[in-house]
JSON list of C-alpha atoms and ligand atoms in Angstrom, two decimals:
[
{"chain": "A", "resi": 1, "resn": "MET", "atom": "CA", "xyz": [64.69, 70.46, 28.21]},
{"chain": "A", "resi": 2, "resn": "GLN", "atom": "CA", "xyz": [65.12, 66.56, 26.90]},
{"chain": "A", "resi": 3, "resn": "SER", "atom": "CA", "xyz": [68.14, 64.37, 26.44]},
{"chain": "A", "resi": 4, "resn": "VAL", "atom": "CA", "xyz": [69.55, 65.45, 23.32]},
{"chain": "A", "resi": 5, "resn": "THR", "atom": "CA", "xyz": [69.79, 61.44, 21.11]},
{"chain": "A", "resi": 6, "resn": "SER", "atom": "CA", "xyz": [70.34, 63.26, 18.02]},
{"chain": "A", "resi": 7, "resn": "LEU", "atom": "CA", "xyz": [71.89, 66.73, 16.07]},
{"chain": "A", "resi": 8, "resn": "ASP", "atom": "CA", "xyz": [70.12, 68.63, 14.09]},
{"chain": "A", "resi": 9, "resn": "LEU", "atom": "CA", "xyz": [73.76, 69.00, 12.61]},
{"chain": "A", "resi": 10, "resn": "ARG", "atom": "CA", "xyz": [75.31, 70.40, 9.17]},
{"chain": "A", "resi": 11, "resn": "LYS", "atom": "CA", "xyz": [77.94, 68.03, 7.91]},
{"chain": "A", "resi": 12, "resn": "ILE", "atom": "CA", "xyz": [81.42, 68.62, 9.89]},
{"chain": "A", "resi": 13, "resn": "THR", "atom": "CA", "xyz": [84.78, 67.83, 7.90]},
{"chain": "A", "resi": 14, "resn": "THR", "atom": "CA", "xyz": [87.49, 69.10, 8.40]},
{"chain": "A", "resi": 15, "resn": "GLU", "atom": "CA", "xyz": [87.56, 72.35, 6.06]},
{"chain": "A", "resi": 16, "resn": "ASN", "atom": "CA", "xyz": [84.64, 73.07, 8.41]},
{"chain": "A", "resi": 17, "resn": "PRO", "atom": "CA", "xyz": [85.60, 71.96, 11.60]},
{"chain": "A", "resi": 18, "resn": "LEU", "atom": "CA", "xyz": [82.45, 71.58, 14.46]},
{"chain": "A", "resi": 19, "resn": "LYS", "atom": "CA", "xyz": [83.60, 74.16, 16.75]},
{"chain": "A", "resi": 20, "resn": "VAL", "atom": "CA", "xyz": [81.52, 73.59, 21.00]},
{"chain": "A", "resi": 21, "resn": "CYS", "atom": "CA", "xyz": [81.89, 75.93, 23.34]},
{"chain": "A", "resi": 22, "resn": "PHE", "atom": "CA", "xyz": [81.46, 75.25, 26.96]},
{"chain": "A", "resi": 23, "resn": "VAL", "atom": "CA", "xyz": [79.97, 77.57, 29.57]},
{"chain": "A", "resi": 24, "resn": "CYS", "atom": "CA", "xyz": [80.03, 78.52, 33.23]},
{"chain": "A", "resi": 25, "resn": "LEU", "atom": "CA", "xyz": [79.91, 81.37, 35.56]},
{"chain": "A", "resi": 26, "resn": "GLY", "atom": "CA", "xyz": [83.64, 81.98, 36.37]},
{"chain": "A", "resi": 27, "resn": "ASN", "atom": "CA", "xyz": [85.17, 79.47, 33.64]},
{"chain": "A", "resi": 28, "resn": "ILE", "atom": "CA", "xyz": [87.57, 78.52, 36.46]},
{"chain": "A", "resi": 29, "resn": "CYS", "atom": "CA", "xyz": [86.15, 75.10, 37.35]},
{"chain": "A", "resi": 30, "resn": "ARG", "atom": "CA", "xyz": [83.23, 73.60, 35.22]},
{"chain": "A", "resi": 31, "resn": "SER", "atom": "CA", "xyz": [83.45, 74.96, 31.41]},
{"chain": "A", "resi": 32, "resn": "PRO", "atom": "CA", "xyz": [87.33, 74.26, 31.38]},
{"chain": "A", "resi": 33, "resn": "THR", "atom": "CA", "xyz": [86.95, 71.01, 33.12]},
{"chain": "A", "resi": 34, "resn": "ALA", "atom": "CA", "xyz": [84.58, 70.67, 30.27]},
{"chain": "A", "resi": 35, "resn": "GLU", "atom": "CA", "xyz": [87.26, 71.82, 27.23]},
{"chain": "A", "resi": 36, "resn": "GLY", "atom": "CA", "xyz": [89.86, 69.81, 29.05]},
{"chain": "A", "resi": 37, "resn": "VAL", "atom": "CA", "xyz": [87.60, 66.51, 28.50]},
{"chain": "A", "resi": 38, "resn": "PHE", "atom": "CA", "xyz": [85.43, 67.01, 25.89]},
{"chain": "A", "resi": 39, "resn": "GLN", "atom": "CA", "xyz": [89.48, 67.41, 24.07]},
{"chain": "A", "resi": 40, "resn": "HIS", "atom": "CA", "xyz": [91.00, 65.13, 25.28]},
{"chain": "A", "resi": 41, "resn": "ILE", "atom": "CA", "xyz": [88.19, 62.49, 23.71]},
{"chain": "A", "resi": 42, "resn": "ILE", "atom": "CA", "xyz": [88.40, 63.97, 20.51]},
{"chain": "A", "resi": 43, "resn": "ASN", "atom": "CA", "xyz": [92.53, 63.63, 20.90]},
{"chain": "A", "resi": 44, "resn": "ARG", "atom": "CA", "xyz": [92.43, 59.96, 22.19]},
{"chain": "A", "resi": 45, "resn": "ASP", "atom": "CA", "xyz": [89.99, 59.41, 19.04]},
{"chain": "A", "resi": 46, "resn": "GLY", "atom": "CA", "xyz": [92.25, 60.55, 15.76]},
{"chain": "A", "resi": 47, "resn": "LEU", "atom": "CA", "xyz": [89.29, 63.92, 15.80]},
{"chain": "A", "resi": 48, "resn": "SER", "atom": "CA", "xyz": [91.10, 66.84, 16.40]},
{"chain": "A", "resi": 49, "resn": "ALA", "atom": "CA", "xyz": [91.21, 67.48, 12.66]},
{"chain": "A", "resi": 50, "resn": "LEU", "atom": "CA", "xyz": [87.17, 67.35, 13.27]},
{"chain": "A", "resi": 51, "resn": "VAL", "atom": "CA", "xyz": [86.81, 69.06, 15.93]},
{"chain": "A", "resi": 52, "resn": "GLU", "atom": "CA", "xyz": [87.36, 72.51, 17.93]},
{"chain": "A", "resi": 53, "resn": "VAL", "atom": "CA", "xyz": [87.18, 73.04, 22.23]},
{"chain": "A", "resi": 54, "resn": "ASP", "atom": "CA", "xyz": [87.06, 76.44, 23.76]},
{"chain": "A", "resi": 55, "resn": "SER", "atom": "CA", "xyz": [85.00, 77.00, 27.32]},
{"chain": "A", "resi": 56, "resn": "ALA", "atom": "CA", "xyz": [84.47, 81.05, 28.25]},
{"chain": "A", "resi": 57, "resn": "GLY", "atom": "CA", "xyz": [82.25, 81.94, 31.33]},
{"chain": "A", "resi": 58, "resn": "THR", "atom": "CA", "xyz": [79.22, 84.42, 31.89]},
{"chain": "A", "resi": 59, "resn": "ALA", "atom": "CA", "xyz": [81.02, 86.78, 34.34]},
{"chain": "A", "resi": 60, "resn": "ALA", "atom": "CA", "xyz": [84.28, 88.32, 34.25]},
{"chain": "A", "resi": 61, "resn": "TYR", "atom": "CA", "xyz": [85.82, 87.57, 38.38]},
{"chain": "A", "resi": 62, "resn": "HIS", "atom": "CA", "xyz": [88.13, 85.52, 36.58]},
{"chain": "A", "resi": 63, "resn": "VAL", "atom": "CA", "xyz": [88.69, 86.92, 33.35]},
{"chain": "A", "resi": 64, "resn": "GLY", "atom": "CA", "xyz": [92.45, 84.90, 32.85]},
{"chain": "A", "resi": 65, "resn": "GLU", "atom": "CA", "xyz": [92.87, 82.92, 35.09]},
{"chain": "A", "resi": 66, "resn": "PRO", "atom": "CA", "xyz": [93.83, 79.61, 34.67]},
{"chain": "A", "resi": 67, "resn": "ALA", "atom": "CA", "xyz": [92.28, 76.58, 36.09]},
{"chain": "A", "resi": 68, "resn": "ASN", "atom": "CA", "xyz": [91.11, 76.85, 39.38]},
{"chain": "A", "resi": 69, "resn": "SER", "atom": "CA", "xyz": [94.45, 74.29, 41.18]},
{"chain": "A", "resi": 70, "resn": "LYS", "atom": "CA", "xyz": [90.87, 71.40, 42.52]},
{"chain": "A", "resi": 71, "resn": "SER", "atom": "CA", "xyz": [90.05, 71.38, 39.17]},
{"chain": "A", "resi": 72, "resn": "ARG", "atom": "CA", "xyz": [93.21, 70.65, 37.12]},
{"chain": "A", "resi": 73, "resn": "MET", "atom": "CA", "xyz": [94.13, 68.03, 39.67]},
{"chain": "A", "resi": 74, "resn": "ILE", "atom": "CA", "xyz": [90.85, 65.76, 39.78]},
{"chain": "A", "resi": 75, "resn": "ALA", "atom": "CA", "xyz": [91.64, 66.12, 35.63]},
{"chain": "A", "resi": 76, "resn": "GLU", "atom": "CA", "xyz": [95.13, 64.57, 36.43]},
{"chain": "A", "resi": 77, "resn": "GLN", "atom": "CA", "xyz": [94.19, 62.45, 37.90]},
{"chain": "A", "resi": 78, "resn": "ASN", "atom": "CA", "xyz": [92.70, 60.82, 35.03]},
{"chain": "A", "resi": 79, "resn": "GLY", "atom": "CA", "xyz": [95.65, 61.90, 33.05]},
{"chain": "A", "resi": 80, "resn": "VAL", "atom": "CA", "xyz": [93.75, 64.62, 31.18]},
{"chain": "A", "resi": 81, "resn": "SER", "atom": "CA", "xyz": [95.14, 68.38, 31.22]},
{"chain": "A", "resi": 82, "resn": "LEU", "atom": "CA", "xyz": [92.49, 71.44, 31.80]},
{"chain": "A", "resi": 83, "resn": "ASN", "atom": "CA", "xyz": [95.47, 74.70, 29.63]},
{"chain": "A", "resi": 84, "resn": "SER", "atom": "CA", "xyz": [92.70, 76.87, 29.14]},
{"chain": "A", "resi": 85, "resn": "LYS", "atom": "CA", "xyz": [92.76, 80.48, 30.62]},
{"chain": "A", "resi": 86, "resn": "ALA", "atom": "CA", "xyz": [88.98, 82.23, 31.68]},
{"chain": "A", "resi": 87, "resn": "ARG", "atom": "CA", "xyz": [87.06, 84.31, 29.52]},
{"chain": "A", "resi": 88, "resn": "LYS", "atom": "CA", "xyz": [84.33, 86.12, 29.18]},
{"chain": "A", "resi": 89, "resn": "PHE", "atom": "CA", "xyz": [80.98, 85.50, 26.58]},
{"chain": "A", "resi": 90, "resn": "GLU", "atom": "CA", "xyz": [80.35, 87.44, 24.07]},
{"chain": "A", "resi": 91, "resn": "TYR", "atom": "CA", "xyz": [78.42, 87.79, 21.56]},
{"chain": "A", "resi": 92, "resn": "SER", "atom": "CA", "xyz": [80.54, 87.32, 18.23]},
{"chain": "A", "resi": 93, "resn": "ASP", "atom": "CA", "xyz": [80.75, 84.13, 19.89]},
{"chain": "A", "resi": 94, "resn": "PHE", "atom": "CA", "xyz": [77.31, 83.22, 18.75]},
{"chain": "A", "resi": 95, "resn": "ASP", "atom": "CA", "xyz": [77.73, 83.36, 16.15]},
{"chain": "A", "resi": 96, "resn": "TYR", "atom": "CA", "xyz": [81.36, 80.98, 15.31]},
{"chain": "A", "resi": 97, "resn": "PHE", "atom": "CA", "xyz": [80.70, 78.50, 18.26]},
{"chain": "A", "resi": 98, "resn": "ASP", "atom": "CA", "xyz": [78.11, 75.39, 16.32]},
{"chain": "A", "resi": 99, "resn": "LEU", "atom": "CA", "xyz": [77.84, 74.52, 20.00]},
{"chain": "A", "resi": 100, "resn": "ILE", "atom": "CA", "xyz": [76.91, 76.72, 23.44]},
{"chain": "A", "resi": 101, "resn": "ILE", "atom": "CA", "xyz": [76.91, 73.92, 26.12]},
{"chain": "A", "resi": 102, "resn": "ALA", "atom": "CA", "xyz": [75.26, 75.37, 29.30]},
{"chain": "A", "resi": 103, "resn": "MET", "atom": "CA", "xyz": [76.26, 74.05, 32.61]},
{"chain": "A", "resi": 104, "resn": "ASP", "atom": "CA", "xyz": [73.93, 75.49, 34.62]},
{"chain": "A", "resi": 105, "resn": "LYS", "atom": "CA", "xyz": [70.63, 76.39, 34.94]},
{"chain": "A", "resi": 106, "resn": "GLU", "atom": "CA", "xyz": [71.72, 80.80, 35.87]},
{"chain": "A", "resi": 107, "resn": "ASN", "atom": "CA", "xyz": [74.75, 80.05, 33.14]},
{"chain": "A", "resi": 108, "resn": "LEU", "atom": "CA", "xyz": [71.86, 78.96, 30.40]},
{"chain": "A", "resi": 109, "resn": "HIS", "atom": "CA", "xyz": [69.19, 81.04, 31.03]},
{"chain": "A", "resi": 110, "resn": "GLU", "atom": "CA", "xyz": [72.28, 84.66, 31.07]},
{"chain": "A", "resi": 111, "resn": "LEU", "atom": "CA", "xyz": [73.10, 82.75, 27.73]},
{"chain": "A", "resi": 112, "resn": "GLN", "atom": "CA", "xyz": [69.32, 83.03, 26.01]},
{"chain": "A", "resi": 113, "resn": "ARG", "atom": "CA", "xyz": [68.81, 86.51, 27.71]},
{"chain": "A", "resi": 114, "resn": "MET", "atom": "CA", "xyz": [72.46, 88.56, 25.81]},
{"chain": "A", "resi": 115, "resn": "ASP", "atom": "CA", "xyz": [70.78, 86.02, 22.90]},
{"chain": "A", "resi": 116, "resn": "ARG", "atom": "CA", "xyz": [68.07, 88.68, 22.59]},
{"chain": "A", "resi": 117, "resn": "LYS", "atom": "CA", "xyz": [66.68, 87.79, 19.47]},
{"chain": "A", "resi": 118, "resn": "SER", "atom": "CA", "xyz": [66.20, 84.40, 20.23]},
{"chain": "A", "resi": 119, "resn": "GLN", "atom": "CA", "xyz": [68.68, 84.10, 17.22]},
{"chain": "A", "resi": 120, "resn": "TYR", "atom": "CA", "xyz": [70.76, 81.30, 18.61]},
{"chain": "A", "resi": 121, "resn": "ARG", "atom": "CA", "xyz": [69.03, 79.76, 20.35]},
{"chain": "A", "resi": 122, "resn": "ASP", "atom": "CA", "xyz": [69.71, 75.87, 18.83]},
{"chain": "A", "resi": 123, "resn": "LYS", "atom": "CA", "xyz": [72.37, 76.10, 20.00]},
{"chain": "A", "resi": 124, "resn": "ILE", "atom": "CA", "xyz": [72.87, 76.14, 22.79]},
{"chain": "A", "resi": 125, "resn": "PHE", "atom": "CA", "xyz": [71.67, 73.27, 25.25]},
{"chain": "A", "resi": 126, "resn": "LEU", "atom": "CA", "xyz": [72.78, 72.19, 28.45]},
{"chain": "A", "resi": 127, "resn": "LEU", "atom": "CA", "xyz": [75.37, 69.68, 29.48]},
{"chain": "A", "resi": 128, "resn": "ARG", "atom": "CA", "xyz": [73.03, 67.65, 30.71]},
{"chain": "A", "resi": 129, "resn": "ASP", "atom": "CA", "xyz": [70.83, 67.37, 28.06]},
{"chain": "A", "resi": 130, "resn": "PHE", "atom": "CA", "xyz": [73.61, 64.73, 26.57]},
{"chain": "A", "resi": 131, "resn": "ASP", "atom": "CA", "xyz": [74.26, 63.27, 30.15]},
{"chain": "A", "resi": 132, "resn": "PRO", "atom": "CA", "xyz": [73.32, 59.63, 29.89]},
{"chain": "A", "resi": 133, "resn": "VAL", "atom": "CA", "xyz": [72.21, 59.24, 33.41]},
{"chain": "A", "resi": 134, "resn": "PRO", "atom": "CA", "xyz": [68.93, 60.75, 33.61]},
{"chain": "A", "resi": 135, "resn": "GLY", "atom": "CA", "xyz": [68.18, 63.01, 37.05]},
{"chain": "A", "resi": 136, "resn": "ASP", "atom": "CA", "xyz": [69.09, 66.64, 37.21]},
{"chain": "A", "resi": 137, "resn": "MET", "atom": "CA", "xyz": [69.93, 68.71, 34.72]},
{"chain": "A", "resi": 138, "resn": "GLU", "atom": "CA", "xyz": [72.67, 70.72, 36.38]},
{"chain": "A", "resi": 139, "resn": "VAL", "atom": "CA", "xyz": [76.32, 70.71, 36.93]},
{"chain": "A", "resi": 140, "resn": "PRO", "atom": "CA", "xyz": [76.72, 71.49, 40.73]},
{"chain": "A", "resi": 141, "resn": "ASP", "atom": "CA", "xyz": [78.57, 74.71, 40.66]},
{"chain": "A", "resi": 142, "resn": "PRO", "atom": "CA", "xyz": [81.81, 73.32, 43.56]},
{"chain": "A", "resi": 143, "resn": "TYR", "atom": "CA", "xyz": [83.37, 76.46, 43.14]},
{"chain": "A", "resi": 144, "resn": "TYR", "atom": "CA", "xyz": [82.33, 77.02, 47.99]},
{"chain": "A", "resi": 145, "resn": "GLY", "atom": "CA", "xyz": [82.57, 72.97, 48.08]},
{"chain": "A", "resi": 146, "resn": "GLY", "atom": "CA", "xyz": [85.22, 70.44, 49.25]},
{"chain": "A", "resi": 147, "resn": "ILE", "atom": "CA", "xyz": [86.54, 67.90, 46.07]},
{"chain": "A", "resi": 148, "resn": "ASN", "atom": "CA", "xyz": [84.32, 65.99, 46.37]},
{"chain": "A", "resi": 149, "resn": "GLY", "atom": "CA", "xyz": [81.64, 68.13, 44.36]},
{"chain": "A", "resi": 150, "resn": "PHE", "atom": "CA", "xyz": [85.08, 68.95, 42.46]},
{"chain": "A", "resi": 151, "resn": "GLU", "atom": "CA", "xyz": [85.24, 65.07, 42.01]},
{"chain": "A", "resi": 152, "resn": "LEU", "atom": "CA", "xyz": [81.77, 65.17, 40.83]},
{"chain": "A", "resi": 153, "resn": "VAL", "atom": "CA", "xyz": [81.54, 67.66, 38.17]},
{"chain": "A", "resi": 154, "resn": "PHE", "atom": "CA", "xyz": [84.46, 65.52, 36.55]},
{"chain": "A", "resi": 155, "resn": "GLU", "atom": "CA", "xyz": [82.60, 62.95, 37.03]},
{"chain": "A", "resi": 156, "resn": "ILE", "atom": "CA", "xyz": [79.14, 64.63, 35.52]},
{"chain": "A", "resi": 157, "resn": "VAL", "atom": "CA", "xyz": [81.96, 66.35, 32.61]},
{"chain": "A", "resi": 158, "resn": "MET", "atom": "CA", "xyz": [83.30, 62.80, 31.76]},
{"chain": "A", "resi": 159, "resn": "ARG", "atom": "CA", "xyz": [79.94, 60.28, 30.90]},
{"chain": "A", "resi": 160, "resn": "SER", "atom": "CA", "xyz": [77.93, 63.75, 28.72]},
{"chain": "A", "resi": 161, "resn": "CYS", "atom": "CA", "xyz": [81.59, 64.65, 26.94]},
{"chain": "A", "resi": 162, "resn": "GLU", "atom": "CA", "xyz": [81.34, 61.05, 25.62]},
{"chain": "A", "resi": 163, "resn": "SER", "atom": "CA", "xyz": [77.85, 61.23, 24.66]},
{"chain": "A", "resi": 164, "resn": "LEU", "atom": "CA", "xyz": [78.38, 64.73, 23.22]},
{"chain": "A", "resi": 165, "resn": "LEU", "atom": "CA", "xyz": [80.44, 62.96, 20.35]},
{"chain": "A", "resi": 166, "resn": "ASP", "atom": "CA", "xyz": [78.64, 59.87, 20.03]},
{"chain": "A", "resi": 167, "resn": "THR", "atom": "CA", "xyz": [75.89, 62.34, 18.94]},
{"chain": "A", "resi": 168, "resn": "ALA", "atom": "CA", "xyz": [77.72, 64.35, 16.91]},
{"chain": "A", "resi": 169, "resn": "ARG", "atom": "CA", "xyz": [80.43, 61.12, 14.94]},
{"chain": "A", "resi": 170, "resn": "PRO", "atom": "CA", "xyz": [77.41, 59.83, 12.56]},
{"chain": "A", "resi": 171, "resn": "HIS", "atom": "CA", "xyz": [78.21, 64.19, 11.29]},
{"chain": "A", "resi": 172, "resn": "MET", "atom": "CA", "xyz": [81.65, 63.49, 10.67]},
{"chain": "A", "resi": 173, "resn": "SER", "atom": "CA", "xyz": [83.36, 62.49, 7.25]},
{"chain": "A", "resi": 174, "resn": "PRO", "atom": "CA", "xyz": [87.14, 62.88, 7.79]},
{"chain": "B", "resi": 201, "resn": "4NP", "atom": "P1", "xyz": [82.97, 78.31, 37.90]},
{"chain": "B", "resi": 201, "resn": "4NP", "atom": "O1", "xyz": [82.63, 78.13, 39.14]},
{"chain": "B", "resi": 201, "resn": "4NP", "atom": "O2", "xyz": [81.28, 78.75, 37.14]},
{"chain": "B", "resi": 201, "resn": "4NP", "atom": "O3", "xyz": [82.64, 76.39, 37.90]},
{"chain": "B", "resi": 201, "resn": "4NP", "atom": "O4", "xyz": [84.77, 77.61, 36.88]},
{"chain": "B", "resi": 201, "resn": "4NP", "atom": "C1", "xyz": [82.73, 79.04, 39.98]},
{"chain": "B", "resi": 201, "resn": "4NP", "atom": "C2", "xyz": [83.88, 79.95, 40.55]},
{"chain": "B", "resi": 201, "resn": "4NP", "atom": "C3", "xyz": [84.14, 81.10, 40.80]},
{"chain": "B", "resi": 201, "resn": "4NP", "atom": "C4", "xyz": [82.94, 81.90, 40.67]},
{"chain": "B", "resi": 201, "resn": "4NP", "atom": "C5", "xyz": [81.60, 80.72, 40.91]},
{"chain": "B", "resi": 201, "resn": "4NP", "atom": "C6", "xyz": [81.06, 79.63, 40.04]},
{"chain": "B", "resi": 201, "resn": "4NP", "atom": "N1", "xyz": [82.46, 83.46, 41.79]},
{"chain": "B", "resi": 201, "resn": "4NP", "atom": "O5", "xyz": [81.70, 83.38, 42.84]},
{"chain": "B", "resi": 201, "resn": "4NP", "atom": "O6", "xyz": [83.35, 83.39, 42.65]}
]
Protein backbone atom coordinates (compact mmCIF):
# COMPACT_ATOMS: atom_id res chain seq x y z
CA MET A 1 0.00 0.00 0.00
CA GLN A 2 1.03 3.57 -0.42
CA SER A 3 0.32 6.94 1.11
CA VAL A 4 -3.26 8.15 0.61
CA THR A 5 -3.54 11.80 -0.43
CA SER A 6 -7.13 11.69 -1.69
CA LEU A 7 -10.08 9.50 -0.80
CA ASP A 8 -12.85 8.31 -3.09
CA LEU A 9 -15.55 9.36 -0.61
CA ARG A 10 -19.15 10.39 -1.07
CA LYS A 11 -20.27 13.82 0.13
CA ILE A 12 -20.13 14.00 3.94
CA THR A 13 -23.10 15.82 5.51
CA THR A 14 -24.79 15.95 8.92
CA GLU A 15 -27.52 13.66 7.48
CA ASN A 16 -24.88 11.26 6.20
CA PRO A 17 -21.79 11.60 8.43
CA LEU A 18 -18.47 9.88 7.75
CA LYS A 19 -18.26 6.71 9.83
CA VAL A 20 -14.75 5.57 10.77
CA CYS A 21 -13.77 2.40 12.66
CA PHE A 22 -10.17 1.89 13.82
CA VAL A 23 -9.14 -1.75 14.25
CA CYS A 24 -6.30 -3.44 16.17
CA LEU A 25 -5.93 -6.86 17.79
CA GLY A 26 -7.23 -6.42 21.35
CA ASN A 27 -9.07 -3.07 21.08
CA ILE A 28 -7.44 -1.92 24.31
CA CYS A 29 -4.26 -0.08 23.20
CA ARG A 30 -3.85 1.17 19.62
CA SER A 31 -7.37 1.44 18.19
CA PRO A 32 -8.89 3.05 21.33
CA THR A 33 -6.01 5.57 21.15
CA ALA A 34 -6.87 6.28 17.49
CA GLU A 35 -10.59 6.53 18.33
CA GLY A 36 -9.91 8.98 21.19
CA VAL A 37 -7.41 11.06 19.22
CA PHE A 38 -9.61 11.28 16.12
CA GLN A 39 -12.67 12.20 18.22
CA HIS A 40 -10.54 14.84 20.00
CA ILE A 41 -9.44 16.56 16.78
CA ILE A 42 -12.96 16.26 15.31
CA ASN A 43 -14.36 18.04 18.40
CA ARG A 44 -11.55 20.62 18.33
CA ASP A 45 -12.44 21.52 14.74
CA GLY A 46 -16.23 21.62 15.40
CA LEU A 47 -16.90 18.64 13.11
CA SER A 48 -18.61 16.25 15.54
CA ALA A 49 -21.89 16.35 13.58
CA LEU A 50 -20.06 15.23 10.44
CA VAL A 51 -17.97 12.33 11.72
CA GLU A 52 -18.78 9.22 13.78
CA VAL A 53 -15.81 7.38 15.32
CA ASP A 54 -15.53 3.88 16.77
CA SER A 55 -12.93 1.14 17.26
CA ALA A 56 -12.86 -2.66 17.49
CA GLY A 57 -10.47 -5.61 17.79
CA THR A 58 -9.97 -8.61 15.55
CA ALA A 59 -9.65 -10.77 18.72
CA ALA A 60 -12.10 -11.11 21.59
CA TYR A 61 -9.60 -11.53 24.49
CA HIS A 62 -10.45 -8.20 26.14
CA VAL A 63 -14.09 -7.62 25.21
CA GLY A 64 -15.80 -5.25 27.69
CA GLU A 65 -12.54 -3.84 29.08
CA PRO A 66 -11.61 -0.15 29.13
CA ALA A 67 -8.48 1.04 27.30
CA ASN A 68 -5.13 -0.02 28.78
CA SER A 69 -4.01 2.17 31.71
CA LYS A 70 -0.74 3.17 29.98
CA SER A 71 -2.62 4.13 26.79
CA ARG A 72 -5.01 6.22 28.89
CA MET A 73 -2.18 7.87 30.83
CA ILE A 74 -0.26 8.96 27.72
CA ALA A 75 -3.49 10.18 26.10
CA GLU A 76 -4.49 12.17 29.24
CA GLN A 77 -1.03 13.80 29.30
CA ASN A 78 -1.90 15.08 25.82
CA GLY A 79 -5.42 16.22 26.75
CA VAL A 80 -7.18 13.23 25.17
CA SER A 81 -9.66 10.96 26.99
CA LEU A 82 -10.04 7.32 25.96
CA ASN A 83 -13.57 6.19 26.80
CA SER A 84 -14.07 3.06 24.71
CA LYS A 85 -15.00 -0.44 25.90
CA ALA A 86 -13.34 -3.23 23.92
CA ARG A 87 -15.46 -5.05 21.38
CA LYS A 88 -14.76 -7.49 18.57
CA PHE A 89 -15.03 -6.37 14.95
CA GLU A 90 -18.18 -7.88 13.44
CA TYR A 91 -19.01 -8.68 9.83
CA SER A 92 -21.85 -6.13 9.88
CA ASP A 93 -19.25 -3.39 10.60
CA PHE A 94 -18.07 -3.68 6.98
CA ASP A 95 -21.41 -2.41 5.77
CA TYR A 96 -21.92 0.24 8.47
CA PHE A 97 -18.56 2.05 8.32
CA ASP A 98 -17.16 4.10 5.42
CA LEU A 99 -13.54 3.67 6.48
CA ILE A 100 -12.10 0.69 8.34
CA ILE A 101 -8.57 1.50 9.40
CA ALA A 102 -6.20 -1.22 10.62
CA MET A 103 -3.21 -0.57 12.87
CA ASP A 104 -0.91 -3.24 11.46
CA LYS A 105 -0.65 -5.72 8.61
CA GLU A 106 -1.89 -8.63 10.74
CA ASN A 107 -5.11 -6.73 11.51
CA LEU A 108 -5.35 -5.73 7.84
CA HIS A 109 -5.00 -9.34 6.68
CA GLU A 110 -7.59 -10.53 9.20
CA LEU A 111 -10.06 -7.92 7.91
CA GLN A 112 -9.30 -8.95 4.32
CA ARG A 113 -9.83 -12.60 5.28
CA MET A 114 -13.23 -11.75 6.83
CA ASP A 115 -14.14 -9.83 3.64
CA ARG A 116 -14.15 -13.11 1.70
CA LYS A 117 -15.54 -11.70 -1.53
CA SER A 118 -13.43 -8.52 -1.38
CA GLN A 119 -16.73 -6.65 -1.36
CA TYR A 120 -15.47 -4.04 1.09
CA ARG A 121 -11.82 -3.81 0.07
CA ASP A 122 -12.04 -0.14 -0.94
CA LYS A 123 -13.02 0.78 2.64
CA ILE A 124 -10.04 -0.95 4.28
CA PHE A 125 -6.79 0.94 4.95
CA LEU A 126 -3.75 0.93 7.20
CA LEU A 127 -3.60 3.95 9.53
CA ARG A 128 -0.09 4.61 8.28
CA ASP A 129 -1.38 4.96 4.72
CA PHE A 130 -2.18 8.44 6.07
CA ASP A 131 1.09 8.98 7.95
CA PRO A 132 2.89 12.02 6.53
CA VAL A 133 6.21 10.62 7.80
CA PRO A 134 7.48 7.91 5.44
CA GLY A 135 8.69 4.61 6.89
CA ASP A 136 7.27 1.49 8.45
CA MET A 137 3.57 0.98 7.58
CA GLU A 138 2.58 -0.44 10.99
CA VAL A 139 1.58 1.02 14.34
CA PRO A 140 3.72 -1.28 16.54
CA ASP A 141 1.92 -3.35 19.17
CA PRO A 142 2.89 -1.80 22.56
CA TYR A 143 1.14 -4.40 24.76
CA TYR A 144 4.14 -6.40 26.00
CA GLY A 145 6.63 -3.51 26.09
CA GLY A 146 7.41 -0.44 28.21
CA ILE A 147 5.98 3.05 28.29
CA ASN A 148 8.11 4.18 25.31
CA GLY A 149 6.07 1.96 23.02
CA PHE A 150 2.84 3.61 24.16
CA GLU A 151 4.37 7.07 23.60
CA LEU A 152 5.41 6.06 20.09
CA VAL A 153 1.88 4.77 19.36
CA PHE A 154 0.41 8.10 20.49
CA GLU A 155 2.82 10.08 18.31
CA ILE A 156 2.15 8.00 15.16
CA VAL A 157 -1.61 8.01 15.78
CA MET A 158 -1.76 11.78 16.33
CA ARG A 159 0.02 12.77 13.13
CA SER A 160 -1.77 10.08 11.04
CA CYS A 161 -5.22 11.12 12.37
CA GLU A 162 -4.51 14.80 11.56
CA SER A 163 -3.61 13.73 8.05
CA LEU A 164 -6.68 11.46 7.77
CA LEU A 165 -8.91 14.40 8.73
CA ASP A 166 -7.18 16.69 6.21
CA THR A 167 -7.78 14.04 3.54
CA ALA A 168 -11.51 13.74 4.43
CA ARG A 169 -12.12 17.49 4.90
CA PRO A 170 -12.61 18.39 1.21
CA HIS A 171 -15.57 15.95 1.12
CA MET A 172 -17.40 17.67 4.00
CA SER A 173 -20.21 20.12 3.48
CA PRO A 174 -21.63 21.38 6.76
P1 LIG B 1 -3.92 -3.71 20.88
O1 LIG B 1 -2.80 -4.39 21.84
O2 LIG B 1 -4.12 -4.68 19.74
O3 LIG B 1 -3.26 -2.45 20.45
O4 LIG B 1 -5.14 -3.50 21.73
C1 LIG B 1 -2.91 -5.69 22.33
C2 LIG B 1 -3.73 -5.97 23.39
C3 LIG B 1 -3.80 -7.24 23.91
C4 LIG B 1 -3.04 -8.25 23.35
C5 LIG B 1 -2.21 -7.98 22.27
C6 LIG B 1 -2.13 -6.69 21.76
N1 LIG B 1 -3.09 -9.57 23.88
O5 LIG B 1 -2.34 -10.43 23.41
O6 LIG B 1 -3.86 -9.82 24.84
